Amino acid sequence: MKYYVVDAFASKVFEGNPAGVCIMDAWLTDDIMQKIAIENNLSETAFAVKEDDYYRLRWFTPAREIDLCGHATLATAYVIANFYETDIKHIQFQTLSGELLVVKNGDLYEMDFPSRMPEAHSLTDQMVEALGVKPSETYLGRDLMFVLESESDVVNLDPNFTKLAALQDGLGVLITAKSDQYDFVSRSFFPKLNVNEDPVCGSAHCNFIPFWAKRLNKQEMVARQVSKRGGILFCKFLGERVAISGQAVLYSISEICIG
C-alpha cells in the first residue's frame, strides 16, 4: 500500500505540518489504521477510500481517531490531485465532521470547514501553571483557547506538557495573539493525543477565524502558526463556515508492508 508524507501549509519541505496519507481501495480495520498511525508517529495519518463521487476520509493521531484535521485534509487533497485524479479541481470528502470540500486553485488548496466560535471560559490556576503565563482571555470549544497579550508571548511560550495533558477541559490547547506582520499568530498543543506541539493546525483555525474576524472586523485574514517549522494560512470567515487555504509539498512516497 502506498504511503505518502506531505508537508501541508508549506512551500518547501521541512516546513509546515507533515501528514501521512493512504488512499485505499477498501478499508483496513480500525486497529490496523491506528497501528499505522502509531508506527509512523506523525501528528495525523489520513486514510481515504473513494465512494461514488466523493472520498470517505478519516484521521488518526498516534493516540486515537479524531473528528477533524485540517493539515491532513490538505495533504490528502494534494495526493489525490497529483497522483490519483490529476484533472480534479473540486474534491469532496465525507468525514466525522460532515462534508468537507477542497478546491484546488493553482498551488493553493482551499478547504471549506465548519466555523467553531468557542465560548468564554473560566481561567484556573492549573491552566496558568501549565502555560507558564497568564492569558488575557480564555475560551473553550473542542479545545481550550487562550489569547495572549503579544505575538512574542506566543513565540516564546514554553508550556509544561505534562500539566497541559492533565487539564480537565478541552482536547487540545490553542494559543493566539494579534500580529503586526500577519493578522494573527498561533500555536497548538495536543499532549492528550501524544502530540506535544502540532506544527500547523488547520482545525484550530476553525476557532481562530471567527474569533479574529469579529475582533479585527475582517472577513479575510492571513495567519501564521509560529511553531519551529511554521506555516502560513490564508483565512476567510463565511459565517457558518470558514475557508482555509495553504500550499503543500511532497516529502516522500513509500510502501507499507502489512502482509
PDB file of C-alpha atoms in Angstrom:
ATOM      1  CA  MET A   1       0.000   0.000   0.000  1.00  0.00           C
ATOM      2  CA  LYS A   2       1.362   3.430  -0.985  1.00  0.00           C
ATOM      3  CA  TYR A   3       2.128   5.772   1.895  1.00  0.00           C
ATOM      4  CA  TYR A   4       2.698   9.463   1.189  1.00  0.00           C
ATOM      5  CA  VAL A   5       4.146  12.065   3.537  1.00  0.00           C
ATOM      6  CA  VAL A   6       3.160  15.608   2.587  1.00  0.00           C
ATOM      7  CA  ASP A   7       4.222  18.839   4.291  1.00  0.00           C
ATOM      8  CA  ALA A   8       0.992  20.852   4.498  1.00  0.00           C
ATOM      9  CA  PHE A   9       0.828  24.636   4.771  1.00  0.00           C
ATOM     10  CA  ALA A  10       4.341  24.710   3.333  1.00  0.00           C
ATOM     11  CA  SER A  11       6.017  25.856   0.113  1.00  0.00           C
ATOM     12  CA  LYS A  12       9.103  23.694   0.647  1.00  0.00           C
ATOM     13  CA  VAL A  13       9.951  20.529   2.564  1.00  0.00           C
ATOM     14  CA  PHE A  14      10.732  20.629   6.275  1.00  0.00           C
ATOM     15  CA  GLU A  15       8.216  23.419   6.832  1.00  0.00           C
ATOM     16  CA  GLY A  16       4.518  23.310   7.663  1.00  0.00           C
ATOM     17  CA  ASN A  17       2.991  20.176   9.162  1.00  0.00           C
ATOM     18  CA  PRO A  18       3.804  16.682   7.850  1.00  0.00           C
ATOM     19  CA  ALA A  19       0.884  14.299   7.403  1.00  0.00           C
ATOM     20  CA  GLY A  20       0.793  10.678   6.358  1.00  0.00           C
ATOM     21  CA  VAL A  21      -1.711   9.796   3.614  1.00  0.00           C
ATOM     22  CA  CYS A  22      -3.040   6.427   2.464  1.00  0.00           C
ATOM     23  CA  ILE A  23      -5.502   6.290  -0.456  1.00  0.00           C
ATOM     24  CA  MET A  24      -7.031   2.812  -0.392  1.00  0.00           C
ATOM     25  CA  ASP A  25      -9.374   0.652  -2.462  1.00  0.00           C
ATOM     26  CA  ALA A  26     -11.084  -0.684   0.670  1.00  0.00           C
ATOM     27  CA  TRP A  27     -10.963  -0.009   4.386  1.00  0.00           C
ATOM     28  CA  LEU A  28      -8.468  -1.609   6.677  1.00  0.00           C
ATOM     29  CA  THR A  29      -9.581  -2.428  10.202  1.00  0.00           C
ATOM     30  CA  ASP A  30      -9.554   0.392  12.733  1.00  0.00           C
ATOM     31  CA  ASP A  31      -6.878  -1.476  14.654  1.00  0.00           C
ATOM     32  CA  ILE A  32      -4.531  -1.631  11.654  1.00  0.00           C
ATOM     33  CA  MET A  33      -5.063   2.036  10.792  1.00  0.00           C
ATOM     34  CA  GLN A  34      -4.328   3.002  14.387  1.00  0.00           C
ATOM     35  CA  LYS A  35      -1.165   0.887  14.355  1.00  0.00           C
ATOM     36  CA  ILE A  36      -0.002   2.563  11.138  1.00  0.00           C
ATOM     37  CA  ALA A  37      -0.516   5.969  12.755  1.00  0.00           C
ATOM     38  CA  ILE A  38       1.470   4.844  15.787  1.00  0.00           C
ATOM     39  CA  GLU A  39       4.231   3.291  13.675  1.00  0.00           C
ATOM     40  CA  ASN A  40       4.814   6.436  11.620  1.00  0.00           C
ATOM     41  CA  ASN A  41       4.287   8.741  14.608  1.00  0.00           C
ATOM     42  CA  LEU A  42       3.173  11.868  12.766  1.00  0.00           C
ATOM     43  CA  SER A  43       0.572  14.099  14.380  1.00  0.00           C
ATOM     44  CA  GLU A  44      -2.027  12.709  11.932  1.00  0.00           C
ATOM     45  CA  THR A  45      -2.269   9.980   9.353  1.00  0.00           C
ATOM     46  CA  ALA A  46      -5.174  10.253   6.902  1.00  0.00           C
ATOM     47  CA  PHE A  47      -6.937   7.287   5.321  1.00  0.00           C
ATOM     48  CA  ALA A  48      -9.288   7.739   2.371  1.00  0.00           C
ATOM     49  CA  VAL A  49     -11.422   5.463   0.185  1.00  0.00           C
ATOM     50  CA  LYS A  50     -13.338   6.662  -2.883  1.00  0.00           C
ATOM     51  CA  GLU A  51     -17.075   6.027  -2.634  1.00  0.00           C
ATOM     52  CA  ASP A  52     -19.168   7.096  -5.654  1.00  0.00           C
ATOM     53  CA  ASP A  53     -18.151  10.700  -6.457  1.00  0.00           C
ATOM     54  CA  TYR A  54     -16.597  11.527  -3.088  1.00  0.00           C
ATOM     55  CA  TYR A  55     -13.880  10.250  -0.747  1.00  0.00           C
ATOM     56  CA  ARG A  56     -14.554   8.951   2.740  1.00  0.00           C
ATOM     57  CA  LEU A  57     -11.798  10.432   4.920  1.00  0.00           C
ATOM     58  CA  ARG A  58     -10.651   9.518   8.430  1.00  0.00           C
ATOM     59  CA  TRP A  59      -7.811  10.878  10.571  1.00  0.00           C
ATOM     60  CA  PHE A  60      -5.774   9.044  13.217  1.00  0.00           C
ATOM     61  CA  THR A  61      -3.323  10.533  15.704  1.00  0.00           C
ATOM     62  CA  PRO A  62      -0.801   8.271  17.488  1.00  0.00           C
ATOM     63  CA  ALA A  63      -3.374   8.039  20.302  1.00  0.00           C
ATOM     64  CA  ARG A  64      -6.768   7.711  18.568  1.00  0.00           C
ATOM     65  CA  GLU A  65      -9.077   8.744  15.745  1.00  0.00           C
ATOM     66  CA  ILE A  66     -10.187  12.394  15.762  1.00  0.00           C
ATOM     67  CA  ASP A  67     -13.178  14.255  14.355  1.00  0.00           C
ATOM     68  CA  LEU A  68     -11.428  16.968  12.313  1.00  0.00           C
ATOM     69  CA  CYS A  69      -7.950  17.657  10.955  1.00  0.00           C
ATOM     70  CA  GLY A  70      -7.032  20.451   8.583  1.00  0.00           C
ATOM     71  CA  HIS A  71      -3.458  19.761   7.540  1.00  0.00           C
ATOM     72  CA  ALA A  72      -4.088  16.078   6.832  1.00  0.00           C
ATOM     73  CA  THR A  73      -7.137  17.024   4.730  1.00  0.00           C
ATOM     74  CA  LEU A  74      -4.978  19.406   2.718  1.00  0.00           C
ATOM     75  CA  ALA A  75      -2.319  16.692   2.368  1.00  0.00           C
ATOM     76  CA  THR A  76      -4.915  14.147   1.200  1.00  0.00           C
ATOM     77  CA  ALA A  77      -6.280  16.584  -1.383  1.00  0.00           C
ATOM     78  CA  TYR A  78      -2.724  17.165  -2.614  1.00  0.00           C
ATOM     79  CA  VAL A  79      -2.115  13.424  -3.042  1.00  0.00           C
ATOM     80  CA  ILE A  80      -5.412  12.859  -4.862  1.00  0.00           C
ATOM     81  CA  ALA A  81      -4.875  15.827  -7.198  1.00  0.00           C
ATOM     82  CA  ASN A  82      -1.268  14.921  -8.022  1.00  0.00           C
ATOM     83  CA  PHE A  83      -1.286  11.110  -8.084  1.00  0.00           C
ATOM     84  CA  TYR A  84      -4.841   9.768  -8.462  1.00  0.00           C
ATOM     85  CA  GLU A  85      -7.070  12.261 -10.323  1.00  0.00           C
ATOM     86  CA  THR A  86      -4.744  14.788 -11.897  1.00  0.00           C
ATOM     87  CA  ASP A  87      -7.514  16.794 -13.607  1.00  0.00           C
ATOM     88  CA  ILE A  88      -9.609  17.207 -10.471  1.00  0.00           C
ATOM     89  CA  LYS A  89     -10.308  20.716  -9.136  1.00  0.00           C
ATOM     90  CA  HIS A  90     -13.022  20.019  -6.535  1.00  0.00           C
ATOM     91  CA  ILE A  91     -12.562  17.196  -4.030  1.00  0.00           C
ATOM     92  CA  GLN A  92     -15.477  16.229  -1.812  1.00  0.00           C
ATOM     93  CA  PHE A  93     -14.815  14.429   1.473  1.00  0.00           C
ATOM     94  CA  GLN A  94     -17.277  12.797   3.857  1.00  0.00           C
ATOM     95  CA  THR A  95     -15.943  12.800   7.415  1.00  0.00           C
ATOM     96  CA  LEU A  96     -16.885  12.667  11.083  1.00  0.00           C
ATOM     97  CA  SER A  97     -17.363  16.448  10.773  1.00  0.00           C
ATOM     98  CA  GLY A  98     -19.688  16.137   7.797  1.00  0.00           C
ATOM     99  CA  GLU A  99     -18.984  17.126   4.217  1.00  0.00           C
ATOM    100  CA  LEU A 100     -15.728  18.967   3.564  1.00  0.00           C
ATOM    101  CA  LEU A 101     -14.877  20.456   0.189  1.00  0.00           C
ATOM    102  CA  VAL A 102     -11.375  21.236  -1.063  1.00  0.00           C
ATOM    103  CA  VAL A 103     -10.877  23.386  -4.171  1.00  0.00           C
ATOM    104  CA  LYS A 104      -7.537  23.345  -5.987  1.00  0.00           C
ATOM    105  CA  ASN A 105      -6.613  26.805  -7.228  1.00  0.00           C
ATOM    106  CA  GLY A 106      -3.133  26.782  -8.710  1.00  0.00           C
ATOM    107  CA  ASP A 107      -0.754  25.760  -5.950  1.00  0.00           C
ATOM    108  CA  LEU A 108      -3.266  26.609  -3.214  1.00  0.00           C
ATOM    109  CA  TYR A 109      -5.795  24.192  -1.731  1.00  0.00           C
ATOM    110  CA  GLU A 110      -8.820  25.915  -0.202  1.00  0.00           C
ATOM    111  CA  MET A 111     -10.680  23.888   2.422  1.00  0.00           C
ATOM    112  CA  ASP A 112     -14.292  24.553   3.389  1.00  0.00           C
ATOM    113  CA  PHE A 113     -14.588  23.772   7.114  1.00  0.00           C
ATOM    114  CA  PRO A 114     -17.122  24.384   9.897  1.00  0.00           C
ATOM    115  CA  SER A 115     -16.867  27.615  11.866  1.00  0.00           C
ATOM    116  CA  ARG A 116     -16.453  26.856  15.569  1.00  0.00           C
ATOM    117  CA  MET A 117     -16.555  30.023  17.653  1.00  0.00           C
ATOM    118  CA  PRO A 118     -15.523  28.984  21.192  1.00  0.00           C
ATOM    119  CA  GLU A 119     -17.356  30.133  24.314  1.00  0.00           C
ATOM    120  CA  ALA A 120     -15.828  32.295  27.042  1.00  0.00           C
ATOM    121  CA  HIS A 121     -14.475  30.102  29.831  1.00  0.00           C
ATOM    122  CA  SER A 122     -13.114  30.499  33.349  1.00  0.00           C
ATOM    123  CA  LEU A 123      -9.353  30.604  33.808  1.00  0.00           C
ATOM    124  CA  THR A 124      -7.965  28.345  36.544  1.00  0.00           C
ATOM    125  CA  ASP A 125      -4.692  28.318  38.434  1.00  0.00           C
ATOM    126  CA  GLN A 126      -3.939  24.929  36.874  1.00  0.00           C
ATOM    127  CA  MET A 127      -4.191  26.445  33.387  1.00  0.00           C
ATOM    128  CA  VAL A 128      -1.804  29.264  34.293  1.00  0.00           C
ATOM    129  CA  GLU A 129       0.675  26.794  35.810  1.00  0.00           C
ATOM    130  CA  ALA A 130       0.524  24.600  32.702  1.00  0.00           C
ATOM    131  CA  LEU A 131       1.005  27.506  30.294  1.00  0.00           C
ATOM    132  CA  GLY A 132       3.622  29.326  32.352  1.00  0.00           C
ATOM    133  CA  VAL A 133       1.932  32.653  31.558  1.00  0.00           C
ATOM    134  CA  LYS A 134      -1.396  34.275  32.420  1.00  0.00           C
ATOM    135  CA  PRO A 135      -3.569  34.695  29.301  1.00  0.00           C
ATOM    136  CA  SER A 136      -5.747  37.763  28.832  1.00  0.00           C
ATOM    137  CA  GLU A 137      -8.749  35.701  27.667  1.00  0.00           C
ATOM    138  CA  THR A 138      -9.853  32.058  27.911  1.00  0.00           C
ATOM    139  CA  TYR A 139     -12.292  30.174  25.682  1.00  0.00           C
ATOM    140  CA  LEU A 140     -13.491  26.583  25.302  1.00  0.00           C
ATOM    141  CA  GLY A 141     -14.800  24.640  22.325  1.00  0.00           C
ATOM    142  CA  ARG A 142     -13.451  21.218  21.439  1.00  0.00           C
ATOM    143  CA  ASP A 143     -10.124  22.682  22.610  1.00  0.00           C
ATOM    144  CA  LEU A 144      -9.095  25.246  25.190  1.00  0.00           C
ATOM    145  CA  MET A 145      -8.155  28.536  23.525  1.00  0.00           C
ATOM    146  CA  PHE A 146      -6.081  31.228  25.204  1.00  0.00           C
ATOM    147  CA  VAL A 147      -5.468  34.761  23.953  1.00  0.00           C
ATOM    148  CA  LEU A 148      -2.068  36.163  24.944  1.00  0.00           C
ATOM    149  CA  GLU A 149      -1.009  39.784  25.148  1.00  0.00           C
ATOM    150  CA  SER A 150       1.512  39.790  22.316  1.00  0.00           C
ATOM    151  CA  GLU A 151       2.960  37.861  19.409  1.00  0.00           C
ATOM    152  CA  SER A 152       6.238  37.481  21.281  1.00  0.00           C
ATOM    153  CA  ASP A 153       4.365  35.803  24.152  1.00  0.00           C
ATOM    154  CA  VAL A 154       3.081  33.196  21.696  1.00  0.00           C
ATOM    155  CA  VAL A 155       6.502  32.677  20.113  1.00  0.00           C
ATOM    156  CA  ASN A 156       8.297  32.340  23.450  1.00  0.00           C
ATOM    157  CA  LEU A 157       5.734  30.215  25.278  1.00  0.00           C
ATOM    158  CA  ASP A 158       7.289  27.138  26.885  1.00  0.00           C
ATOM    159  CA  PRO A 159       4.398  25.181  28.403  1.00  0.00           C
ATOM    160  CA  ASN A 160       4.549  22.183  30.700  1.00  0.00           C
ATOM    161  CA  PHE A 161       3.158  19.390  28.542  1.00  0.00           C
ATOM    162  CA  THR A 162       2.514  17.040  31.447  1.00  0.00           C
ATOM    163  CA  LYS A 163       0.381  19.712  33.110  1.00  0.00           C
ATOM    164  CA  LEU A 164      -1.355  20.543  29.818  1.00  0.00           C
ATOM    165  CA  ALA A 165      -2.314  16.889  29.417  1.00  0.00           C
ATOM    166  CA  ALA A 166      -3.714  16.870  32.954  1.00  0.00           C
ATOM    167  CA  LEU A 167      -6.134  19.754  32.331  1.00  0.00           C
ATOM    168  CA  GLN A 168      -9.710  18.517  32.542  1.00  0.00           C
ATOM    169  CA  ASP A 169     -11.129  20.875  29.920  1.00  0.00           C
ATOM    170  CA  GLY A 170     -10.551  20.596  26.188  1.00  0.00           C
ATOM    171  CA  LEU A 171      -8.883  18.111  23.903  1.00  0.00           C
ATOM    172  CA  GLY A 172      -6.094  20.429  22.801  1.00  0.00           C
ATOM    173  CA  VAL A 173      -4.662  23.761  23.924  1.00  0.00           C
ATOM    174  CA  LEU A 174      -4.597  26.628  21.430  1.00  0.00           C
ATOM    175  CA  ILE A 175      -2.874  29.983  21.948  1.00  0.00           C
ATOM    176  CA  THR A 176      -3.115  33.071  19.796  1.00  0.00           C
ATOM    177  CA  ALA A 177      -2.354  36.786  19.656  1.00  0.00           C
ATOM    178  CA  LYS A 178      -2.670  39.703  17.270  1.00  0.00           C
ATOM    179  CA  SER A 179       0.280  40.124  14.932  1.00  0.00           C
ATOM    180  CA  ASP A 180       1.945  43.121  13.281  1.00  0.00           C
ATOM    181  CA  GLN A 181       3.199  41.286  10.190  1.00  0.00           C
ATOM    182  CA  TYR A 182       0.179  38.970   9.865  1.00  0.00           C
ATOM    183  CA  ASP A 183      -3.362  39.349  11.155  1.00  0.00           C
ATOM    184  CA  PHE A 184      -2.796  36.862  13.963  1.00  0.00           C
ATOM    185  CA  VAL A 185      -0.380  34.173  15.073  1.00  0.00           C
ATOM    186  CA  SER A 186      -0.924  30.951  16.966  1.00  0.00           C
ATOM    187  CA  ARG A 187       0.457  27.689  18.314  1.00  0.00           C
ATOM    188  CA  SER A 188      -1.338  24.418  19.077  1.00  0.00           C
ATOM    189  CA  PHE A 189      -0.636  21.686  21.621  1.00  0.00           C
ATOM    190  CA  PHE A 190      -2.225  18.232  21.874  1.00  0.00           C
ATOM    191  CA  PRO A 191      -0.355  16.243  24.556  1.00  0.00           C
ATOM    192  CA  LYS A 192      -3.555  14.276  25.290  1.00  0.00           C
ATOM    193  CA  LEU A 193      -3.141  12.824  21.776  1.00  0.00           C
ATOM    194  CA  ASN A 194       0.596  12.175  22.231  1.00  0.00           C
ATOM    195  CA  VAL A 195       1.343  15.251  20.083  1.00  0.00           C
ATOM    196  CA  ASN A 196       3.038  17.865  22.258  1.00  0.00           C
ATOM    197  CA  GLU A 197       3.003  20.577  19.591  1.00  0.00           C
ATOM    198  CA  ASP A 198       1.152  20.372  16.286  1.00  0.00           C
ATOM    199  CA  PRO A 199       3.314  22.435  13.896  1.00  0.00           C
ATOM    200  CA  VAL A 200       0.414  23.900  11.868  1.00  0.00           C
ATOM    201  CA  CYS A 201      -3.137  23.021  12.915  1.00  0.00           C
ATOM    202  CA  GLY A 202      -5.907  23.652  10.395  1.00  0.00           C
ATOM    203  CA  SER A 203      -8.744  22.586  12.695  1.00  0.00           C
ATOM    204  CA  ALA A 204      -7.610  25.122  15.323  1.00  0.00           C
ATOM    205  CA  HIS A 205      -8.325  27.842  12.783  1.00  0.00           C
ATOM    206  CA  CYS A 206     -11.992  26.850  12.826  1.00  0.00           C
ATOM    207  CA  ASN A 207     -11.831  28.610  16.231  1.00  0.00           C
ATOM    208  CA  PHE A 208      -9.317  31.326  15.409  1.00  0.00           C
ATOM    209  CA  ILE A 209     -11.003  32.584  12.228  1.00  0.00           C
ATOM    210  CA  PRO A 210     -14.426  33.504  13.681  1.00  0.00           C
ATOM    211  CA  PHE A 211     -12.753  34.926  16.792  1.00  0.00           C
ATOM    212  CA  TRP A 212     -10.330  37.179  14.934  1.00  0.00           C
ATOM    213  CA  ALA A 213     -12.847  38.082  12.200  1.00  0.00           C
ATOM    214  CA  LYS A 214     -15.030  39.608  14.905  1.00  0.00           C
ATOM    215  CA  ARG A 215     -12.120  41.125  16.847  1.00  0.00           C
ATOM    216  CA  LEU A 216     -10.430  42.651  13.777  1.00  0.00           C
ATOM    217  CA  ASN A 217     -13.632  43.306  11.804  1.00  0.00           C
ATOM    218  CA  LYS A 218     -12.142  41.496   8.793  1.00  0.00           C
ATOM    219  CA  GLN A 219     -13.543  38.691   6.643  1.00  0.00           C
ATOM    220  CA  GLU A 220     -10.204  37.733   5.052  1.00  0.00           C
ATOM    221  CA  MET A 221      -7.015  37.306   7.055  1.00  0.00           C
ATOM    222  CA  VAL A 222      -3.511  35.909   6.780  1.00  0.00           C
ATOM    223  CA  ALA A 223      -2.336  33.864   9.756  1.00  0.00           C
ATOM    224  CA  ARG A 224       0.927  32.265  10.719  1.00  0.00           C
ATOM    225  CA  GLN A 225       1.479  29.406  13.089  1.00  0.00           C
ATOM    226  CA  VAL A 226       4.739  30.254  14.811  1.00  0.00           C
ATOM    227  CA  SER A 227       5.933  26.781  15.739  1.00  0.00           C
ATOM    228  CA  LYS A 228       9.534  25.848  14.968  1.00  0.00           C
ATOM    229  CA  ARG A 229       8.510  24.600  11.489  1.00  0.00           C
ATOM    230  CA  GLY A 230       5.942  27.354  10.935  1.00  0.00           C
ATOM    231  CA  GLY A 231       3.294  27.755   8.280  1.00  0.00           C
ATOM    232  CA  ILE A 232       1.039  30.339   6.606  1.00  0.00           C
ATOM    233  CA  LEU A 233      -2.742  30.016   6.323  1.00  0.00           C
ATOM    234  CA  PHE A 234      -4.998  32.187   4.185  1.00  0.00           C
ATOM    235  CA  CYS A 235      -8.293  32.520   6.044  1.00  0.00           C
ATOM    236  CA  LYS A 236     -11.839  33.609   5.210  1.00  0.00           C
ATOM    237  CA  PHE A 237     -14.786  33.929   7.577  1.00  0.00           C
ATOM    238  CA  LEU A 238     -18.001  32.786   5.872  1.00  0.00           C
ATOM    239  CA  GLY A 239     -20.441  32.802   8.782  1.00  0.00           C
ATOM    240  CA  GLU A 240     -21.320  29.172   9.483  1.00  0.00           C
ATOM    241  CA  ARG A 241     -18.224  28.050   7.555  1.00  0.00           C
ATOM    242  CA  VAL A 242     -14.602  29.094   7.221  1.00  0.00           C
ATOM    243  CA  ALA A 243     -12.223  28.757   4.289  1.00  0.00           C
ATOM    244  CA  ILE A 244      -8.606  27.838   4.992  1.00  0.00           C
ATOM    245  CA  SER A 245      -6.064  27.819   2.155  1.00  0.00           C
ATOM    246  CA  GLY A 246      -2.489  26.689   2.010  1.00  0.00           C
ATOM    247  CA  GLN A 247       0.200  25.119  -0.105  1.00  0.00           C
ATOM    248  CA  ALA A 248       1.588  21.613   0.190  1.00  0.00           C
ATOM    249  CA  VAL A 249       4.739  19.821  -0.903  1.00  0.00           C
ATOM    250  CA  LEU A 250       5.587  16.134  -1.195  1.00  0.00           C
ATOM    251  CA  TYR A 251       8.267  14.795   1.133  1.00  0.00           C
ATOM    252  CA  SER A 252       8.198  11.056   0.413  1.00  0.00           C
ATOM    253  CA  ILE A 253       6.427   8.085  -1.163  1.00  0.00           C
ATOM    254  CA  SER A 254       6.908   4.646   0.342  1.00  0.00           C
ATOM    255  CA  GLU A 255       5.295   1.227   0.527  1.00  0.00           C
ATOM    256  CA  ILE A 256       3.634  -0.082   3.663  1.00  0.00           C
ATOM    257  CA  CYS A 257       4.103  -3.844   4.010  1.00  0.00           C
ATOM    258  CA  ILE A 258       1.453  -5.282   6.306  1.00  0.00           C
ATOM    259  CA  GLY A 259       1.120  -8.772   4.864  1.00  0.00           C
TER     260      GLY A 259
END
